[in-house]
């Protein structure tokens, strides 16, 4: 878009530039800005030279004029530019308002929504004129502060959108990686159809579902006694780390080794699928500290007797057994969803063995 830029430049002070007048080769643009005011010849410490040149600029259109001034095709000759400046100055002198464009009269806009907006603007302008701040000498300064606030608010919103976009992108990559894990382990097909193992894992939310599902489908839980199974499942709900915890008996330790091997395999698959995970840290998150105590509880021992087996606090052990019962309830639903009636009955028997006495009392003070 080509415009005529009129500026005054001092021979004594070449660094001083005073913007004069912009004229678009389109419907005129009028503004209250000094940059759009008629050219004023100013004398300041010497002679000023009139310097007219054609430049290409980008600007924000504030108002449109219904008048259109024809411009010569060639603005390079000095005489042409001077004539253009003269005709433009004469037009602005005769039409101080700039003949603003009326959308209804000049463009034939009869939209009801436009008329509502016009009335809304007029009402707001009327309210502003009646407000005491409109008479304030600091109105320009306050408006600048308001505009700065609006710009900062817009920047904040833009940055937040960028942050959300970046976060969504990160989650998208993680989602793809986890979907690869599910396909590798046989929980879903390449078309994202949930397989049998996936249905079981969907029912488990109170324990590490992938490792637990692998144990189920590997037959580990089916081939052991109910008490041993409950003891093994306690490793999924116990989070505390005891320094002086005794090792479980041989058959329980063998089960725990199988659990560790399964957890390590699951973690390695996740690592290969670009899921960020510490393999050994994941394996060590399963603790055997209360296996003996839970085994004894499932065998029918009294609560004070199992407290003599393990150094954990009473409240911690009670919470662990309660969480264990919650996991077993989810496993019952998981077994039912795949039609494993034998395994379902085994889980129900495990619930009946541990859900008793003071551990599941409504209040410890009764």
Coordinates of N, CA, C and O in Angstrom, one line a residue, residues 90-155:
X90 N -5.9 21.0 0.7 CA -7.1 21.8 0.4 C -8.3 21.0 0.8 O -9.3 21.6 1.3
X91 N -8.3 19.7 0.5 CA -9.5 18.9 0.8 C -9.7 18.9 2.4 O -10.8 19.0 2.9
X92 N -8.6 18.7 3.1 CA -8.7 18.6 4.6 C -9.1 20.0 5.1 O -9.8 20.0 6.2
X93 N -8.7 21.0 4.5 CA -9.0 22.4 5.0 C -10.5 22.6 4.8 O -11.2 23.2 5.6
X94 N -11.1 22.1 3.7 CA -12.5 22.3 3.4 C -13.4 21.3 4.2 O -14.5 21.6 4.5
X95 N -12.8 20.2 4.5 CA -13.5 19.1 5.2 C -12.7 18.7 6.4 O -12.0 17.7 6.4
X96 N -12.9 19.4 7.5 CA -12.1 19.1 8.7 C -12.4 17.7 9.3 O -11.6 17.1 9.8
X97 N -13.7 17.3 9.1 CA -14.1 16.0 9.6 C -13.6 14.9 8.8 O -13.6 13.7 9.2
X98 N -13.2 15.2 7.6 CA -12.7 14.1 6.7 C -13.8 13.3 6.0 O -13.5 12.3 5.4
X99 N -15.1 13.8 6.1 CA -16.2 13.1 5.5 C -16.2 11.6 5.9 O -16.0 10.7 5.1
X100 N -16.4 11.3 7.2 CA -16.4 9.9 7.6 C -17.4 9.1 6.9 O -18.5 9.5 6.6
X101 N -17.1 7.8 6.7 CA -17.9 6.9 6.0 C -19.1 6.4 6.9 O -18.9 6.0 8.0
X102 N -20.3 6.6 6.4 CA -21.5 6.1 7.1 C -21.9 4.8 6.6 O -22.4 4.7 5.4
X103 N -21.9 3.7 7.4 CA -22.2 2.4 6.9 C -23.7 2.3 6.4 O -23.9 1.6 5.4
X104 N -24.6 3.0 7.0 CA -26.0 2.9 6.6 C -26.2 3.8 5.3 O -26.8 3.3 4.4
X105 N -25.8 5.0 5.3 CA -26.0 5.9 4.2 C -25.2 5.6 3.0 O -25.7 5.6 1.9
X106 N -23.9 5.3 3.2 CA -23.0 5.2 2.1 C -22.9 3.7 1.6 O -22.5 3.4 0.5
X107 N -23.1 2.8 2.5 CA -22.9 1.4 2.2 C -24.2 0.5 2.2 O -24.2 -0.6 1.8
X108 N -25.2 1.2 2.6 CA -26.5 0.5 2.6 C -26.7 -0.7 3.6 O -27.4 -1.6 3.3
X109 N -26.0 -0.6 4.7 CA -26.1 -1.6 5.7 C -27.4 -1.4 6.5 O -27.6 -0.4 7.1
X110 N -28.3 -2.4 6.5 CA -29.5 -2.3 7.2 C -29.7 -3.4 8.3 O -30.8 -3.7 8.7
X111 N -28.6 -4.0 8.6 CA -28.7 -5.2 9.6 C -29.1 -4.7 11.0 O -28.7 -3.7 11.5
X112 N -30.0 -5.5 11.5 CA -30.5 -5.2 12.9 C -29.4 -5.3 13.9 O -29.4 -4.5 14.9
X113 N -28.6 -6.3 13.7 CA -27.5 -6.5 14.7 C -26.5 -5.3 14.7 O -26.0 -4.8 15.7
X114 N -26.3 -4.7 13.5 CA -25.4 -3.5 13.4 C -26.1 -2.3 14.1 O -25.4 -1.6 14.8
X115 N -27.4 -2.2 13.9 CA -28.1 -1.1 14.5 C -28.1 -1.2 16.1 O -27.9 -0.2 16.8
X116 N -28.2 -2.4 16.5 CA -28.1 -2.6 18.0 C -26.7 -2.3 18.5 O -26.6 -1.6 19.6
X117 N -25.7 -2.6 17.7 CA -24.3 -2.2 18.1 C -24.1 -0.7 18.2 O -23.4 -0.2 19.0
X118 N -24.7 -0.1 17.1 CA -24.5 1.4 17.1 C -25.2 2.0 18.3 O -24.7 2.9 18.9
X119 N -26.4 1.6 18.6 CA -27.1 2.1 19.8 C -26.3 1.8 21.1 O -26.3 2.6 22.0
X120 N -25.7 0.7 21.1 CA -25.0 0.3 22.3 C -23.7 1.2 22.4 O -23.4 1.7 23.5
X121 N -23.1 1.5 21.3 CA -21.9 2.4 21.3 C -22.3 3.8 21.8 O -21.7 4.5 22.6
X122 N -23.5 4.3 21.2 CA -23.9 5.6 21.5 C -24.3 5.7 23.0 O -24.0 6.7 23.7
X123 N -24.9 4.6 23.6 CA -25.3 4.6 25.0 C -24.0 4.7 25.8 O -23.9 5.4 26.8
X124 N -23.0 3.9 25.5 CA -21.8 3.9 26.2 C -21.0 5.2 26.2 O -20.5 5.7 27.2
X125 N -21.0 5.8 25.0 CA -20.4 7.1 24.8 C -21.1 8.2 25.7 O -20.5 9.1 26.3
X126 N -22.4 8.1 25.7 CA -23.2 9.0 26.5 C -22.9 8.8 28.0 O -22.7 9.8 28.8
X127 N -22.8 7.6 28.4 CA -22.5 7.3 29.8 C -21.1 7.8 30.2 O -20.8 8.3 31.3
X128 N -20.2 7.6 29.2 CA -18.8 8.1 29.5 C -18.7 9.6 29.6 O -18.0 10.1 30.4
X129 N -19.5 10.3 28.7 CA -19.5 11.8 28.8 C -20.0 12.3 30.1 O -19.6 13.3 30.6
X130 N -21.0 11.5 30.7 CA -21.6 12.0 31.9 C -20.7 11.6 33.1 O -20.9 12.2 34.2
X131 N -19.8 10.7 32.9 CA -18.9 10.2 34.0 C -17.9 11.3 34.3 O -17.4 12.0 33.5
X132 N -17.5 11.4 35.6 CA -16.6 12.5 36.0 C -15.2 12.3 35.5 O -14.4 13.2 35.3
X133 N -14.9 11.0 35.2 CA -13.5 10.8 34.6 C -13.3 11.4 33.3 O -12.2 11.7 32.9
X134 N -14.4 11.6 32.5 CA -14.3 12.2 31.2 C -13.8 13.6 31.3 O -13.2 14.2 30.3
X135 N -14.0 14.3 32.4 CA -13.5 15.7 32.6 C -12.1 15.7 33.3 O -11.6 16.8 33.5
X136 N -11.6 14.6 33.6 CA -10.3 14.5 34.3 C -9.2 15.0 33.3 O -9.1 14.5 32.2
X137 N -8.2 15.8 33.8 CA -7.1 16.1 33.0 C -6.1 15.0 32.7 O -5.3 15.1 31.9
X138 N -6.3 13.9 33.5 CA -5.5 12.7 33.4 C -6.1 11.7 32.5 O -5.6 10.5 32.5
X139 N -7.1 12.0 31.8 CA -7.9 11.0 31.0 C -7.0 10.3 30.0 O -7.0 9.1 29.8
X140 N -6.1 11.1 29.3 CA -5.2 10.5 28.3 C -4.3 9.5 29.0 O -4.0 8.4 28.4
X141 N -3.7 9.9 30.1 CA -2.8 9.0 30.8 C -3.5 7.8 31.3 O -2.9 6.7 31.2
X142 N -4.7 7.9 31.8 CA -5.4 6.7 32.3 C -5.8 5.8 31.1 O -5.8 4.6 31.3
X143 N -6.1 6.4 30.0 CA -6.5 5.5 28.8 C -5.2 4.8 28.4 O -5.3 3.6 28.0
X144 N -4.1 5.4 28.4 CA -2.9 4.7 28.0 C -2.6 3.5 29.0 O -2.2 2.5 28.5
X145 N -2.8 3.8 30.3 CA -2.6 2.7 31.2 C -3.6 1.6 31.0 O -3.3 0.4 31.0
X146 N -4.9 1.9 30.6 CA -5.9 0.9 30.3 C -5.5 0.1 29.1 O -5.6 -1.1 29.1
X147 N -5.0 0.8 28.1 CA -4.6 0.1 26.9 C -3.4 -0.8 27.1 O -3.3 -2.0 26.6
X148 N -2.5 -0.4 28.0 CA -1.3 -1.2 28.4 C -1.8 -2.5 29.1 O -1.3 -3.6 28.9
X149 N -2.8 -2.3 30.0 CA -3.4 -3.4 30.7 C -4.0 -4.4 29.8 O -3.8 -5.6 29.9
X150 N -4.8 -3.9 28.8 CA -5.4 -4.8 27.8 C -4.4 -5.5 27.0 O -4.6 -6.7 26.7
X151 N -3.3 -4.8 26.6 CA -2.3 -5.5 25.8 C -1.6 -6.6 26.6 O -1.3 -7.7 26.1
X152 N -1.3 -6.3 27.9 CA -0.7 -7.3 28.8 C -1.6 -8.5 29.0 O -1.2 -9.6 29.0
X153 N -2.9 -8.2 29.2 CA -3.9 -9.3 29.4 C -3.9 -10.2 28.1 O -4.0 -11.4 28.2
X154 N -3.9 -9.5 26.9 CA -3.9 -10.3 25.7 C -2.6 -11.2 25.6 O -2.7 -12.3 25.2
X155 N -1.5 -10.6 26.0 CA -0.3 -11.4 26.0 C -0.3 -12.5 26.9 O 0.2 -13.6 26.6

